[in-house]
Coordinates of C-alpha atoms in Angstrom, one line a residue:
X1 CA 56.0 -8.6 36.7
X2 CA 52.7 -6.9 35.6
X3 CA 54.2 -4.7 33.2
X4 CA 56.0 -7.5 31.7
X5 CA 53.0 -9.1 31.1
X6 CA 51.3 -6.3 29.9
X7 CA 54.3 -5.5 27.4
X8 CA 54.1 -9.3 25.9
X9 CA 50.2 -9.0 25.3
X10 CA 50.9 -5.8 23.7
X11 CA 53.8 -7.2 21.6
X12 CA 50.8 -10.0 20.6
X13 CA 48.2 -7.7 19.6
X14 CA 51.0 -5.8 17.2
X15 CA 51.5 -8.6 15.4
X16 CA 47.9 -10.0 15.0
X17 CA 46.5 -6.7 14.4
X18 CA 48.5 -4.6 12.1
X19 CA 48.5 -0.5 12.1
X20 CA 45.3 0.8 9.8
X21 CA 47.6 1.3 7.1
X22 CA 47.1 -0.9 4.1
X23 CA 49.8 -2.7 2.5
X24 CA 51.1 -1.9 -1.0
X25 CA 48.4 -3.2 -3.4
X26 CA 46.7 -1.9 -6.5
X27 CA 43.1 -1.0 -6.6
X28 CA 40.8 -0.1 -9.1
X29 CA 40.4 3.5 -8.1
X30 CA 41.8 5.2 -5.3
X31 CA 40.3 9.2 -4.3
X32 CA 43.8 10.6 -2.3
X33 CA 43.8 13.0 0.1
X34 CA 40.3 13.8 0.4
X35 CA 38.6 15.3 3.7
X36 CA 36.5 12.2 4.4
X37 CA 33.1 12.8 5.7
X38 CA 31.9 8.8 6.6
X39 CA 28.3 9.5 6.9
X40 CA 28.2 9.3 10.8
X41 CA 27.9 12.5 11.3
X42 CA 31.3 12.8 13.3
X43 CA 34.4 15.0 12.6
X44 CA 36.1 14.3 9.7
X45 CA 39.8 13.2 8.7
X46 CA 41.9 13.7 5.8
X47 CA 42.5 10.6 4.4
X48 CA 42.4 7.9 1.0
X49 CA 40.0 5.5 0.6
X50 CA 40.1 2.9 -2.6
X51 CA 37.3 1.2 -5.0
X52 CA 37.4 -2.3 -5.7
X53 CA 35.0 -3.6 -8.0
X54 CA 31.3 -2.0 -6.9
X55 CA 32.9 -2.1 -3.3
X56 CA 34.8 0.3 -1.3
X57 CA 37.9 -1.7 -0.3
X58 CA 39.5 0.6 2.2
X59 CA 39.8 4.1 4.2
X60 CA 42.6 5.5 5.7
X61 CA 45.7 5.6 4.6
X62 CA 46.7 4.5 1.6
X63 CA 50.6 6.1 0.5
X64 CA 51.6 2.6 -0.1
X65 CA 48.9 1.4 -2.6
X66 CA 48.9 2.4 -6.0
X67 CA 45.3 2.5 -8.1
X68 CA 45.0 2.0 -11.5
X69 CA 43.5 5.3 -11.6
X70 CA 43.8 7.7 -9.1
X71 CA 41.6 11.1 -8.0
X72 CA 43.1 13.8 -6.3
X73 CA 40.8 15.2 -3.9
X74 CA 42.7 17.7 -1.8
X75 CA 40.6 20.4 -0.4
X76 CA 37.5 18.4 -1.8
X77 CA 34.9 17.1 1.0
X78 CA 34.4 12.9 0.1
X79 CA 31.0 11.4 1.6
X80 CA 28.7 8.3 0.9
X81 CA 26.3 9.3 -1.9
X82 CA 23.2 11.1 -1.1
X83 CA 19.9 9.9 -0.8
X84 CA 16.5 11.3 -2.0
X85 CA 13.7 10.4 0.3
X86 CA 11.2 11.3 -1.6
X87 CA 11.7 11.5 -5.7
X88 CA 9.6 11.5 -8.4
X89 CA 11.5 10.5 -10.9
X90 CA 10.4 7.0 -11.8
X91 CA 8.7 8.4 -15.2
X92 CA 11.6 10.8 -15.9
X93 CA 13.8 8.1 -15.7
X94 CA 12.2 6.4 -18.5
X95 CA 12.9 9.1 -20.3
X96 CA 16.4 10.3 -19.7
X97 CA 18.3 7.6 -17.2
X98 CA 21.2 10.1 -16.8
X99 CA 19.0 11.8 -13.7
X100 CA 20.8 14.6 -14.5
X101 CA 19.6 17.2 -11.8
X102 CA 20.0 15.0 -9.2
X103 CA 23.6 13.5 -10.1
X104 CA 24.8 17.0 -10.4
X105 CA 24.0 17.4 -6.6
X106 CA 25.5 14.0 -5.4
X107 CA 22.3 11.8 -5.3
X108 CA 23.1 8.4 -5.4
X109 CA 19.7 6.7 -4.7
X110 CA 15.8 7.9 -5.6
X111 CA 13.0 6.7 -3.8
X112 CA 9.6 6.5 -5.3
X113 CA 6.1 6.4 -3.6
X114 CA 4.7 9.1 -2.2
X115 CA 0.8 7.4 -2.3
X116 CA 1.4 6.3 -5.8
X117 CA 4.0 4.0 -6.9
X118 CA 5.1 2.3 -10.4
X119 CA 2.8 -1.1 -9.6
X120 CA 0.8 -2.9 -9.1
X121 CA -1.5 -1.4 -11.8
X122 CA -4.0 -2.7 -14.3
X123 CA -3.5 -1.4 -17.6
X124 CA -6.3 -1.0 -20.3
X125 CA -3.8 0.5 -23.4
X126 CA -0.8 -0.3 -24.9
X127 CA 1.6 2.0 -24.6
X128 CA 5.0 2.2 -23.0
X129 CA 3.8 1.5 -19.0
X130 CA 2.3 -1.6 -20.0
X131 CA 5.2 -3.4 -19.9
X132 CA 4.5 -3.9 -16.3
X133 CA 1.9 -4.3 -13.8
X134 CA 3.3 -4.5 -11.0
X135 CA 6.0 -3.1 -8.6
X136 CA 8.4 -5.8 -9.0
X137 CA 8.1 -5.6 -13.4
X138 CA 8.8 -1.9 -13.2
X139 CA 11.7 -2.4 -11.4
X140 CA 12.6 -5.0 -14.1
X141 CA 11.6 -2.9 -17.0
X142 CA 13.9 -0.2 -15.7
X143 CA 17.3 -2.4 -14.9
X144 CA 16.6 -3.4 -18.3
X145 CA 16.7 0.3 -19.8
X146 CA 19.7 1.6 -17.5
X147 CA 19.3 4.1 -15.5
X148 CA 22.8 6.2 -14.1
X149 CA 21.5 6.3 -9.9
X150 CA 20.3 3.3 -8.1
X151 CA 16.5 3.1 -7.1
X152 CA 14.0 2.0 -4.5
X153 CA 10.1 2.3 -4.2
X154 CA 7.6 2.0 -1.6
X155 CA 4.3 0.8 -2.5
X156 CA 1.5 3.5 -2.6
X157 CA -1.2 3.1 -0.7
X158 CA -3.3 5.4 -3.2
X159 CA -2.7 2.8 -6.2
X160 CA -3.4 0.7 -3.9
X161 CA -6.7 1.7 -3.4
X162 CA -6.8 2.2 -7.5
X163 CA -6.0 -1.2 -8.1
X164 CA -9.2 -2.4 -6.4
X165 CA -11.5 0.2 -5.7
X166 CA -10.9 3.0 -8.7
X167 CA -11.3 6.6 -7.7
X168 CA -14.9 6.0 -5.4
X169 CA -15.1 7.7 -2.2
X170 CA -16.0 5.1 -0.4
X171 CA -15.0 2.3 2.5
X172 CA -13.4 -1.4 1.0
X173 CA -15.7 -4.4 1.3
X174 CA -14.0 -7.0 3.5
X175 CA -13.0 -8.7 0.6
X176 CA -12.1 -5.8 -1.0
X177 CA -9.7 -5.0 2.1
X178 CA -7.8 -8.4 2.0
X179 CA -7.0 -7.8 -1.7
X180 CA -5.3 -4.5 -1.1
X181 CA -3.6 -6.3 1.6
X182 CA -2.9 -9.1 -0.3
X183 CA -1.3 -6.7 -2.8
X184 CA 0.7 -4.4 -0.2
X185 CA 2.3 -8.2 0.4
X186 CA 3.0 -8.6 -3.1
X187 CA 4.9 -5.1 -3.0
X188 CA 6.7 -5.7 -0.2
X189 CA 8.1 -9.2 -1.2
X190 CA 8.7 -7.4 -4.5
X191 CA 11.2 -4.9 -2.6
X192 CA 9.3 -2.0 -1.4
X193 CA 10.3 -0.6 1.7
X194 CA 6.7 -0.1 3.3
X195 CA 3.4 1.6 2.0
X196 CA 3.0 5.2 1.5
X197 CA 0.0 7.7 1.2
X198 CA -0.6 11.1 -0.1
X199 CA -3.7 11.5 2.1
X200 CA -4.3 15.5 1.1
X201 CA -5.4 13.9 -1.9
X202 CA -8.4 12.6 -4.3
X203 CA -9.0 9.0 -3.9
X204 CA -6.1 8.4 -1.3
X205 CA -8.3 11.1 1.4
X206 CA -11.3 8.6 1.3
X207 CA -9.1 6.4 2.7
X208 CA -10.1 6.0 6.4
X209 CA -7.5 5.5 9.4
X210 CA -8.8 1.7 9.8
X211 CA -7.8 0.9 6.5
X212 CA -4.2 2.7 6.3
X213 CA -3.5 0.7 9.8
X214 CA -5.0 -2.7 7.9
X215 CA -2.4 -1.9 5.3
X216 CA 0.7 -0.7 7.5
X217 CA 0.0 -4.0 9.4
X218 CA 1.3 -5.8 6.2
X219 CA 4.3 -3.7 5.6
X220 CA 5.1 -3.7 9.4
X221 CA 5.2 -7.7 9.5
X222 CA 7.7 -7.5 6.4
X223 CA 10.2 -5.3 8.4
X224 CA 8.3 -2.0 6.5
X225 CA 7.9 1.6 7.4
X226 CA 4.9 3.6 7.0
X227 CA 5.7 6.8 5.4
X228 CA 3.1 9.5 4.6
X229 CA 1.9 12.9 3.2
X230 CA -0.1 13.6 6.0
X231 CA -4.0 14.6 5.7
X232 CA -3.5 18.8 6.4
X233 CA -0.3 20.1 6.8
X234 CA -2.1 23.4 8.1
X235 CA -5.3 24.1 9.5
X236 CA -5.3 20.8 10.9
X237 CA -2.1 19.4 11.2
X238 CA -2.2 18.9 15.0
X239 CA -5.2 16.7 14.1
X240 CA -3.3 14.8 11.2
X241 CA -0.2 14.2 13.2
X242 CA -2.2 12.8 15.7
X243 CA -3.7 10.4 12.9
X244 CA 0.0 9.7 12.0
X245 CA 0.9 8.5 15.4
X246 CA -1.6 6.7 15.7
X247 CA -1.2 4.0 12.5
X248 CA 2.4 4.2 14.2
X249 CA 0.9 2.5 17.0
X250 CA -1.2 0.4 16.0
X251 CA 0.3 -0.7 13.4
X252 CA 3.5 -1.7 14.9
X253 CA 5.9 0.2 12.4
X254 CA 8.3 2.5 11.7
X255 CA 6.9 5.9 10.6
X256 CA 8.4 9.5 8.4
X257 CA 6.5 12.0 7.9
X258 CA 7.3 13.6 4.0
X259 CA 7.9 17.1 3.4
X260 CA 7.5 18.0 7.0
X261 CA 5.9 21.7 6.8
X262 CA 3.2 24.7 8.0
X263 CA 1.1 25.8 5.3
X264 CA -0.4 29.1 5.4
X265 CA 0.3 32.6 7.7
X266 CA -2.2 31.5 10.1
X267 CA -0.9 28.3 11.3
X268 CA 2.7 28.6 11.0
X269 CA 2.7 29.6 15.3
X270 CA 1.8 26.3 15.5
X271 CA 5.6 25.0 14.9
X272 CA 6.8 24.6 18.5
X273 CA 3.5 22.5 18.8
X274 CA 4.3 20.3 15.9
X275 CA 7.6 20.2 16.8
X276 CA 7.1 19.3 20.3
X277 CA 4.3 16.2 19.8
X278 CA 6.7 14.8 17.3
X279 CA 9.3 14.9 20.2
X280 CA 6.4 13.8 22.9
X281 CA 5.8 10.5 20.1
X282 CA 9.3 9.1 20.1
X283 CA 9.6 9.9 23.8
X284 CA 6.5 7.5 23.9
X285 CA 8.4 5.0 22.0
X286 CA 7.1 5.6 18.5
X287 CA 9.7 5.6 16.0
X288 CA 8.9 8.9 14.2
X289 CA 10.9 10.8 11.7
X290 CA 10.3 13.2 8.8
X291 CA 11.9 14.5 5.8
X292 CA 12.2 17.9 4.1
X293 CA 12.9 20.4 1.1
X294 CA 14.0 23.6 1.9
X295 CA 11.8 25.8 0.2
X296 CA 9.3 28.6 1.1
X297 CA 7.1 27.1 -1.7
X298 CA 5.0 23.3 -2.3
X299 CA 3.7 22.4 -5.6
X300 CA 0.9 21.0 -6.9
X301 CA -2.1 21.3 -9.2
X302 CA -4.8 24.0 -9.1
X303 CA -7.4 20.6 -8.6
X304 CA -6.3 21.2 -5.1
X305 CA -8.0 24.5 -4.6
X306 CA -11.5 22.1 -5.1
X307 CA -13.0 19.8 -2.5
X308 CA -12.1 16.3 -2.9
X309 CA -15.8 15.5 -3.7
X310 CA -15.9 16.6 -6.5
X311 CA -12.7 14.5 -7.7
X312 CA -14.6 11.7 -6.8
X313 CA -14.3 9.3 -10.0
X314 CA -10.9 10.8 -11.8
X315 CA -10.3 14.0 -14.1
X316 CA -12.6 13.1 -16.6
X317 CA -15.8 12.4 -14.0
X318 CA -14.9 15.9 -12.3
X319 CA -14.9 18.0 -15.4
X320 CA -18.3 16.2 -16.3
X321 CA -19.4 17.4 -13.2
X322 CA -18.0 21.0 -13.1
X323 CA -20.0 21.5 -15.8
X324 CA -23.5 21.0 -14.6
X325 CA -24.1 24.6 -12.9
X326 CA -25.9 23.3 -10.0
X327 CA -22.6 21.6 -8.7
X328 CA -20.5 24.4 -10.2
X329 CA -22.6 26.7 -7.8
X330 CA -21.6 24.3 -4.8
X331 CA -18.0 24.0 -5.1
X332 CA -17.4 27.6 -5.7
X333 CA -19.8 28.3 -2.6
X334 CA -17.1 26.0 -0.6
X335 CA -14.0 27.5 -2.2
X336 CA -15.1 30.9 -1.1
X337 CA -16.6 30.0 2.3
X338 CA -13.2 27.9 3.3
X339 CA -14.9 24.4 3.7
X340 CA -13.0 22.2 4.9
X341 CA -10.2 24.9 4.6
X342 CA -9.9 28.3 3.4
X343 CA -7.3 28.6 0.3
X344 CA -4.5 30.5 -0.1
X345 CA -4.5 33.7 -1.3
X346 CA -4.1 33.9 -5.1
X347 CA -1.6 36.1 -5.2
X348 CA 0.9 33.2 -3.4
X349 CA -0.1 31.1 -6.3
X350 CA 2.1 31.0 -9.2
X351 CA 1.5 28.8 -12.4
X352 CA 3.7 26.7 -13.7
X353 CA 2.1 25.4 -16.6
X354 CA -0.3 24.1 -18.7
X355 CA -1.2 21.2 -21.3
X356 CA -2.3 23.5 -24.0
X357 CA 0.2 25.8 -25.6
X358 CA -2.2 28.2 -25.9
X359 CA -3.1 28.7 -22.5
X360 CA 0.9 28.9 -21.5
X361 CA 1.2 31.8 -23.8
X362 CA -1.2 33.7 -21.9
X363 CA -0.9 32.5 -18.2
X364 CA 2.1 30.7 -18.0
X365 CA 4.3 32.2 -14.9
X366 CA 2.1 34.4 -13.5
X367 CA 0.0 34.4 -10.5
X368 CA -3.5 33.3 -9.8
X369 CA -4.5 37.0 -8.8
X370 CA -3.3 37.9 -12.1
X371 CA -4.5 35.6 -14.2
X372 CA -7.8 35.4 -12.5
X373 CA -7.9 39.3 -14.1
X374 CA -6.7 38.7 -17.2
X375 CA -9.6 36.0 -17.5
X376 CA -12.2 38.5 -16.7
X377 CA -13.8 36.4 -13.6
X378 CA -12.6 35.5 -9.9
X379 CA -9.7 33.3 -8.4
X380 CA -12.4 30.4 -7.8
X381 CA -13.9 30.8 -11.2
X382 CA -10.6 31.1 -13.1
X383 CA -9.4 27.9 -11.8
X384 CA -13.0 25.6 -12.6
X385 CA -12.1 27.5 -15.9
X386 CA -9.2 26.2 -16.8
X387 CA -9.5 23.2 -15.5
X388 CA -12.0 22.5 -18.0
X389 CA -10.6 23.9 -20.7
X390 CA -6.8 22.6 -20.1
X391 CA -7.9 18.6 -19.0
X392 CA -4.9 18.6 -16.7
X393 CA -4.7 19.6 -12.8
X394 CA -2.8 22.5 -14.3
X395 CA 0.9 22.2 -11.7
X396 CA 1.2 25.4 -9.6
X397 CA 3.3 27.0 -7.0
X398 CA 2.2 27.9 -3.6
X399 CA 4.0 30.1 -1.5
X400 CA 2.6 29.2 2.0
X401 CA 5.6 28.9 4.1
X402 CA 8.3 30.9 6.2
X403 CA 11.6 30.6 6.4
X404 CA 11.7 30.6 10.2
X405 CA 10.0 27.6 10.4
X406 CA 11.8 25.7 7.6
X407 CA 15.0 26.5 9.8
X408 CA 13.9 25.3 12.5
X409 CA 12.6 21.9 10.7
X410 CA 15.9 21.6 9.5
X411 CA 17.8 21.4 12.6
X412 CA 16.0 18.7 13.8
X413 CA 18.2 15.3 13.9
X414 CA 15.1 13.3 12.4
X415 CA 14.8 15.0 9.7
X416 CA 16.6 13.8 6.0
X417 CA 15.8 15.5 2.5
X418 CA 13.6 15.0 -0.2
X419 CA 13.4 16.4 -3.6
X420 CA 9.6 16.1 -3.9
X421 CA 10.8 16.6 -8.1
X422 CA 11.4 14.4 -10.8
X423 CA 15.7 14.6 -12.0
X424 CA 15.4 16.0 -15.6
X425 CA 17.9 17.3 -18.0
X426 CA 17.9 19.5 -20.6
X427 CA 16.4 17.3 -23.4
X428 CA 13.7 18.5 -25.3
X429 CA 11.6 15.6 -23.9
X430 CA 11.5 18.0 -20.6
X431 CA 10.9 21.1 -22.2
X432 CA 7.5 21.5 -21.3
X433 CA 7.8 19.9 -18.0
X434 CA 7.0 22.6 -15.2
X435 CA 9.7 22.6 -12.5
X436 CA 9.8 23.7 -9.4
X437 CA 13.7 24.9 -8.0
X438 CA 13.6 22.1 -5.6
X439 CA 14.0 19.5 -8.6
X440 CA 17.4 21.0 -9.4
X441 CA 18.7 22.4 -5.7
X442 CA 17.4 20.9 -2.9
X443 CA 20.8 19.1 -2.0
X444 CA 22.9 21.6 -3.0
X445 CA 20.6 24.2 -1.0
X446 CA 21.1 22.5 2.2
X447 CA 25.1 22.6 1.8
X448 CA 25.4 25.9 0.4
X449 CA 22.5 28.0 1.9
X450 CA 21.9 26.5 5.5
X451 CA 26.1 24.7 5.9
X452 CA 27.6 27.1 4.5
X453 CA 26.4 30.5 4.5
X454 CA 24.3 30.5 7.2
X455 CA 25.8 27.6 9.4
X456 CA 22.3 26.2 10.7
X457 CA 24.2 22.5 10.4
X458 CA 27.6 21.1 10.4
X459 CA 28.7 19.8 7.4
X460 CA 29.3 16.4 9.0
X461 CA 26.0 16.5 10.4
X462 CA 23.8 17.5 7.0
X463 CA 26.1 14.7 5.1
X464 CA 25.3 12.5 8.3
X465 CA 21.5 13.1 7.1
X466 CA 21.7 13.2 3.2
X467 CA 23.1 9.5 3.9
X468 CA 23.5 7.3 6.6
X469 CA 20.5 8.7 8.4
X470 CA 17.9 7.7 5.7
X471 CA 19.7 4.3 4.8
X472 CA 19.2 3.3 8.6
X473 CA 15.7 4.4 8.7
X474 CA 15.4 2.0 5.6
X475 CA 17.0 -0.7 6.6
X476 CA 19.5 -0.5 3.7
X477 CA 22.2 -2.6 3.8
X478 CA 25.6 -1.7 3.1
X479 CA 25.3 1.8 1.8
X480 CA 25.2 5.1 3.0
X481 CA 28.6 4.9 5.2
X482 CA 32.1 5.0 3.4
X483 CA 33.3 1.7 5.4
X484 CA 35.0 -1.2 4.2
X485 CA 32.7 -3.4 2.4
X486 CA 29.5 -1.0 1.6
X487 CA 28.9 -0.3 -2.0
X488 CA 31.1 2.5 -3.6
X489 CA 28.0 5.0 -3.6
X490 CA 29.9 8.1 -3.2
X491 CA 29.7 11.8 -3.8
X492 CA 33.4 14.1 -4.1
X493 CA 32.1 18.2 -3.6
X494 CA 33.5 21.2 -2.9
X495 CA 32.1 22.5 0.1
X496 CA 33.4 26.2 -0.3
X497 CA 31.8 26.3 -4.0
X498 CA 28.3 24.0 -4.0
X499 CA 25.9 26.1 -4.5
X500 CA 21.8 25.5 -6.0
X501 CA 21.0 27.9 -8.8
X502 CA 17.4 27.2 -9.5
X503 CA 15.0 29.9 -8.8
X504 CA 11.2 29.8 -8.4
X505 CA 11.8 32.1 -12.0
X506 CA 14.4 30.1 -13.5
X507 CA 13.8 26.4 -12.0
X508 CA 15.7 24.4 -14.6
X509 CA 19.5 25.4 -13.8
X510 CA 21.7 23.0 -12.7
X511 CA 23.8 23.2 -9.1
X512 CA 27.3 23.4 -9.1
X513 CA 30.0 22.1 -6.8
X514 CA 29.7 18.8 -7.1
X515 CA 32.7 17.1 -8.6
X516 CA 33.0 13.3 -8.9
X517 CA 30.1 11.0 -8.2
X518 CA 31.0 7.1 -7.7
X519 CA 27.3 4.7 -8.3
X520 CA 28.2 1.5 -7.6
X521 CA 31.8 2.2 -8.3
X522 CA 31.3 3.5 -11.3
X523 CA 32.4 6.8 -12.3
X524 CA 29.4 8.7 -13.5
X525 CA 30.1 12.5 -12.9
X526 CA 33.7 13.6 -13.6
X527 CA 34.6 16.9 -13.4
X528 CA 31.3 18.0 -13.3
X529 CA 30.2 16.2 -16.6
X530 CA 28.1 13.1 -16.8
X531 CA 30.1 10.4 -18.2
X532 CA 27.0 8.7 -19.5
X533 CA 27.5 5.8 -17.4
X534 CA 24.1 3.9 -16.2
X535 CA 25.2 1.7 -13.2
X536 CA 22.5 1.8 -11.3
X537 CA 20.2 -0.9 -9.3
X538 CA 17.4 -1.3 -7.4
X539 CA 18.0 -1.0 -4.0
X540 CA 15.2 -3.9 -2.5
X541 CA 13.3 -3.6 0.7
X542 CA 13.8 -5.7 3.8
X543 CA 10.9 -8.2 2.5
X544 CA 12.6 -8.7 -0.4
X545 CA 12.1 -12.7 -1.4
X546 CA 13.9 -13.0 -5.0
X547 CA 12.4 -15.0 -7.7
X548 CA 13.9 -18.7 -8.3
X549 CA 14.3 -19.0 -11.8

């Protein structure tokens, strides 16, 4: 009698709920026979899955639906599209919305806001930023311009600070404070997805940790995470992670560290310690992640070689300054004495480039050691030099990592990818853009180099952190997963063939490998080519509170 009971229910549940095959209907695309990586991060299947409108409308199988076009993707790996947790391309996209460096790698979404973000700002000329002041009218300015990948910002805590107190190194007044709040509000009801800093920095390292909790405090009650560049990532990273945790705490909120590295030979022991607090904060209950580029190599401008007190002010105060010999005299004495931390060695500094033509025929490429002789003074002299003489912070290479420790950053399951580059093309608009290889590989990179070759990750597993890891994290809704009813974001590659071909020599070269690249259902890379299609949106943060019209 049971098991004719149990045979009747079953009978039931046939009927009511049909096998995952879908009938025969036509779609707008279907990709056939794909190996379908669905962003969790579990084993894959071989299977179809169709594009309806900007919407995937079904995975599985799919023999008896027909598409109006059709993609065969046998052999080909299929995964949501990839996200870039830390991208500076919301200039370059001005420029050049095809984000060619990125698409050609599978990136699907840029996120903008390492300490300084596209608004709010005050603007004193008229030129092409002055369309907007604040987060929300960049956002608007851009949709309006089209721009191929979808977009998201959080709101920087160092323009921010701009906004209301300049580039003085000093505390806000109370009133002061409940502006800047005021204005992380305004950013987060404009769509950011919580404040960030670049705390290594002149004016965002005047920033005390009272005022980055005041802030985070905002962005927390919005549903925000905290995101941050922390305040040393060598000498005294033990102490900045510590700082981290801390606004983590107190402020309530959700918390990634970017570009999670060891600077220089003499700290990089220290990643079983850094590695091992971070574990020791989530344990805690802190929700703590980090992301990463997998390079030996960071970037920045020579202006970071010089204390931050002499910054004080902007570019144009500190060249003032560097020019009276008395405080010329005191910053090279703390370059060369180490204060607050000794420098890398010139010879693991490499220059990428300079605002005056003539000063990229000489020194362009080289290294600091080298330069430094062909100018006929010191490291520390060469750089207050050209500073000076260039009126830029003069972008630079520094080789201050090991590959041990990048390795072993990458295997942890916290960790997602960030560019750290603006995604440029080939115009001429870019041609005297210095570029570091991370720019044009660092997605690629992970799936060729440490997938691939060297086998450090699954490939379910890296695709599980390129995309539904960081869209979590965010709070993103319906992307990063290929499920029924998430936006068709999606990213077709060959896993045998994707390879990064930027080199610290030859930065700008794109990757290969990737094949088709869906934005919003919208075919943008076919074949490998860009199809000139802009489809993308802004992707709006959890306090997102649209405008009535």
């Amino acid at each position: 009698m049971r098991y004719i009971f149990s045979s009747a229910v079953l009978l039931l549940l046939i009927a009511f709920f049909p096998s995952p095959k879908h009938p025969r209907e036509t779609f707008d695309l279907i990709i056939r026979g794909g190996t379908i990586y669905n962003g969790s991060g579990e084993q894959p299947f071989v299977g179809d899955l169709a594009i309806q409108n900007d919407t995937i409308a079904f995975v599985g199988d799919l023999k008896d639906a027909t598409g109006k076009n059709e993609i065969d993707a046998k052999g080909l790996a299929v995964a949501p599209g990839f996200i870039n947790m830390l991208s500076w391309s919301d200039r370059s996209l001005l420029m050049d919305g095809r984000s060619m460096s990125d698409i050609k790698q599978g990136v699907t979404l840029e996120i903008f806001g390492e300490g300084e973000s596209p608004g709010p700002v005050k603007r004193k000329t008229k030129n092409v930023d002055s369309l907007w002041t604040t987060l929300g009218g960049y956002f608007k300015h851009l949709m309006k311009k089209g721009v191929t990948p979808n977009v998201a910002s959080f709101v920087g805590a160092t323009t921010i600070r701009i906004h209301e107190l300049g580039r003085e190194n000093r505390p806000p007044t109370l009133m002061e404070l409940e502006k800047m709040k005021n204005l992380v509000k305004q950013g987060m009801e404009e769509g950011a997805m919580g404040l960030g800093s670049s705390l290594i920095y002149a004016p965002a390292t005047y920033a005390s940790t009272d005022e980055l909790i005041a802030l985070s405090q905002v962005a927390s009650s919005y549903g925000g995470m905290y995101i941050t560049h922390m305040r040393s990532e060598g000498d005294f990273i033990l102490k900045a992670l510590d700082e981290t945790f801390t606004i983590a705490s107190e402020a309530n909120i959700p918390t990634e560290i970017y570009h999670l590295k060891i600077n220089l030979a003499r700290n990089w022991n220290k990643i079983d310690t850094v590695l091992a607090k971070i574990d020791s904060a989530q344990k805690a209950g802190l929700k703590i992640t980090a992301n990463n580029y997998p390079y030996i190599a960071s970037a920045t401008g020579l202006t970071a070689r010089m204390p931050t007190w002499v910054q004080e002010g902007g570019a144009a105060a500190m060249r003032k300054r560097l020019k009276d010999p008395a405080i010329r005299k005191k910053v090279l004495h703390e370059m060369r004495e180490g204060i607050p931390y000794k420098n890398s060695d010139p010879k693991d500094v490499m220059i990428l480039g300079f605002r005056l033509d003539s000063l990229n025929a000489l020194y362009r490429g080289r290294r600091l050691d080298e330069v430094a002789r062909l100018h006929g003074k010191d490291a520390d002299q060469t750089v207050i030099d050209l500073v000076i003489k260039d009126r830029s912070p003069i972008a630079a290479v520094y080789y201050q990592q090991t590959e041990d420790n990048i390795r072993k950053i990458i295997q942890q399951p916290y960790v997602s990818f960030g560019s750290d580059g603006a995604s440029m093309s080939d115009l001429e608009i870019f041609k005297d853009w210095g570029a570091h290889p991370r720019a044009y590989g660092t997605f690629a990179r992970i799936l060729g180099k440490y997938v691939r070759e060297e086998k450090l990750l699954t490939l379910a597993e890296a695709i599980r952190r390129l995309t539904s890891l960081p869209a979590s994290n965010l709070k993103i809704d319906r992307r990063g997963s290929l499920q029924s009813g998430y936006f068709a974001d999606i990213a077709v590659f060959d896993p045998a063939t994707i390879q990064d071909h930027a080199t610290f020599e030859e930065p700008k070269q794109y990757a290969t490998g990737m094949i088709h690249v869906f934005i919003n259902g919208v075919h943008v890379l076919k074949n490998g080519e860009h199809t000139g299609a802009k489809p993308g949106r802004v992707v709006y943060g959890p306090g997102w509170k649209p405008k009535k019209n």
